[in-house]
Amino acid sequence: MSPLAPLSSRPRRHARVLRLAVLLATTLAAVACGGGSASLPPATTSTPAPPAAAAFPRTVTDSSGTQVRLAAPARRVISLSPGLTEVLYAIGAGDRVVATDRFSDYPAAAAQTPKLEYSSPSAEATFAHAPDLVIMTGNQKPQVAQFRALGLPVLYLEEAPTVQAVLEHIALLGTLTAHDRAAQALVAAMRQRIEAVTAKLSTVTQGPRVFYELSPDLYTAAAESFIGGMLTLLKAQNAAQGATSAFPQLSAEAVIAFDPEVVLLTDAVSAKQSAETVAARPGWAHVAAVQRRRIHPIDADLVNRPGPRIAEGLETMARLLYPEQFR
């Protein structure tokens, strides 16, 4: 299982661009945000969404290239992605959620939903909930065809590879649940928070060298991931720069040679890692982050889940990387 499980797997190809047949084009124009860019392009004005009753049926093309058509807003949704579960609740569609994967634990209401296995959910158990939309992602791709053969209405989304894709997924779920305006408002609020962070870094030409630790065996996030995109927005020098996969595994020698000035530990809870355990690793005693005591645990759910809390995650990372600018 991936060091990001259930949030990501390694390596992962880029998600296809979501081609929305109805309404979503204007929404995405308003939320454009490049994951690999050091700044966000200005938002454009979008046309207000028409009343929900007039906007259906709606058709979208998912990451598998399959057209998904809903005759009416989804009202019985199963989400098998923790990040997308958070999105549904954040846009006010939590009352539509009838079951989730076992890792969907936020917000509190999501933790109380009936649970399905993440890596290999049972089609029969899923069918028993009578869903009108099943959201699948990540490791579940091999089961998509099986679910569809049983008549289950599946929307398959590759895990968001960029910050932009996270915002697009929020807009998409707003479209399919008739929560367009709430989704647009959430995206606008997230965008405002992201831009507030990047504005404070406008005079920074080169940020600190950072090693972003996903697991003790030194899996990390490269620029091709949405996490790497956040590091780019923060102008950090990423230890995984030049990697060819989104979540590469680095050697200890490579990390030590990079000499990170900051180490961010997303495995502090899951693998009991700390400043002390990092400093005790062979060869790490003279790494700048160890010498300067800049090894920081960080809430993995804020930064590793491609969902509505990534703006908060970006703010958290900004404070750790630039304590003087973000007091």
mmCIF file with all atom_site columns, N, CA and C in Angstrom, residues 116-126:
data_model
loop_
_atom_site.group_PDB
_atom_site.id
_atom_site.type_symbol
_atom_site.label_atom_id
_atom_site.label_alt_id
_atom_site.label_comp_id
_atom_site.label_asym_id
_atom_site.label_entity_id
_atom_site.label_seq_id
_atom_site.pdbx_PDB_ins_code
_atom_site.Cartn_x
_atom_site.Cartn_y
_atom_site.Cartn_z
_atom_site.occupancy
_atom_site.B_iso_or_equiv
_atom_site.pdbx_formal_charge
_atom_site.auth_seq_id
_atom_site.auth_comp_id
_atom_site.auth_asym_id
_atom_site.auth_atom_id
_atom_site.pdbx_PDB_model_num
ATOM 1  N N  . LEU A 1 116 ? -17.502 1.065  3.778  1.00 0.00 ? 116 LEU A N  1
ATOM 2  C CA . LEU A 1 116 ? -17.093 0.078  2.792  1.00 0.00 ? 116 LEU A CA 1
ATOM 3  C C  . LEU A 1 116 ? -15.573 0.032  2.765  1.00 0.00 ? 116 LEU A C  1
ATOM 4  N N  . GLU A 1 117 ? -15.021 -1.074 2.320  1.00 0.00 ? 117 GLU A N  1
ATOM 5  C CA . GLU A 1 117 ? -13.573 -1.193 2.216  1.00 0.00 ? 117 GLU A CA 1
ATOM 6  C C  . GLU A 1 117 ? -13.059 -0.203 1.180  1.00 0.00 ? 117 GLU A C  1
ATOM 7  N N  . TYR A 1 118 ? -11.862 0.330  1.415  1.00 0.00 ? 118 TYR A N  1
ATOM 8  C CA . TYR A 1 118 ? -11.291 1.302  0.472  1.00 0.00 ? 118 TYR A CA 1
ATOM 9  C C  . TYR A 1 118 ? -10.659 0.618  -0.728 1.00 0.00 ? 118 TYR A C  1
ATOM 10 N N  . SER A 1 119 ? -9.720  -0.279 -0.495 1.00 0.00 ? 119 SER A N  1
ATOM 11 C CA . SER A 1 119 ? -8.939  -0.846 -1.591 1.00 0.00 ? 119 SER A CA 1
ATOM 12 C C  . SER A 1 119 ? -9.744  -1.800 -2.460 1.00 0.00 ? 119 SER A C  1
ATOM 13 N N  . SER A 1 120 ? -10.647 -2.543 -1.855 1.00 0.00 ? 120 SER A N  1
ATOM 14 C CA . SER A 1 120 ? -11.431 -3.514 -2.625 1.00 0.00 ? 120 SER A CA 1
ATOM 15 C C  . SER A 1 120 ? -12.867 -3.546 -2.116 1.00 0.00 ? 120 SER A C  1
ATOM 16 N N  . PRO A 1 121 ? -13.617 -2.485 -2.361 1.00 0.00 ? 121 PRO A N  1
ATOM 17 C CA . PRO A 1 121 ? -14.998 -2.435 -1.881 1.00 0.00 ? 121 PRO A CA 1
ATOM 18 C C  . PRO A 1 121 ? -15.847 -3.523 -2.530 1.00 0.00 ? 121 PRO A C  1
ATOM 19 N N  . SER A 1 122 ? -16.765 -4.051 -1.779 1.00 0.00 ? 122 SER A N  1
ATOM 20 C CA . SER A 1 122 ? -17.660 -5.088 -2.275 1.00 0.00 ? 122 SER A CA 1
ATOM 21 C C  . SER A 1 122 ? -18.741 -4.470 -3.152 1.00 0.00 ? 122 SER A C  1
ATOM 22 N N  . ALA A 1 123 ? -18.860 -4.971 -4.373 1.00 0.00 ? 123 ALA A N  1
ATOM 23 C CA . ALA A 1 123 ? -19.902 -4.463 -5.264 1.00 0.00 ? 123 ALA A CA 1
ATOM 24 C C  . ALA A 1 123 ? -21.282 -4.760 -4.692 1.00 0.00 ? 123 ALA A C  1
ATOM 25 N N  . GLU A 1 124 ? -21.433 -5.933 -4.093 1.00 0.00 ? 124 GLU A N  1
ATOM 26 C CA . GLU A 1 124 ? -22.728 -6.306 -3.541 1.00 0.00 ? 124 GLU A CA 1
ATOM 27 C C  . GLU A 1 124 ? -23.110 -5.403 -2.371 1.00 0.00 ? 124 GLU A C  1
ATOM 28 N N  . ALA A 1 125 ? -22.135 -5.134 -1.487 1.00 0.00 ? 125 ALA A N  1
ATOM 29 C CA . ALA A 1 125 ? -22.412 -4.247 -0.357 1.00 0.00 ? 125 ALA A CA 1
ATOM 30 C C  . ALA A 1 125 ? -22.721 -2.839 -0.843 1.00 0.00 ? 125 ALA A C  1
ATOM 31 N N  . THR A 1 126 ? -22.017 -2.413 -1.879 1.00 0.00 ? 126 THR A N  1
ATOM 32 C CA . THR A 1 126 ? -22.281 -1.100 -2.458 1.00 0.00 ? 126 THR A CA 1
ATOM 33 C C  . THR A 1 126 ? -23.683 -1.056 -3.043 1.00 0.00 ? 126 THR A C  1
#
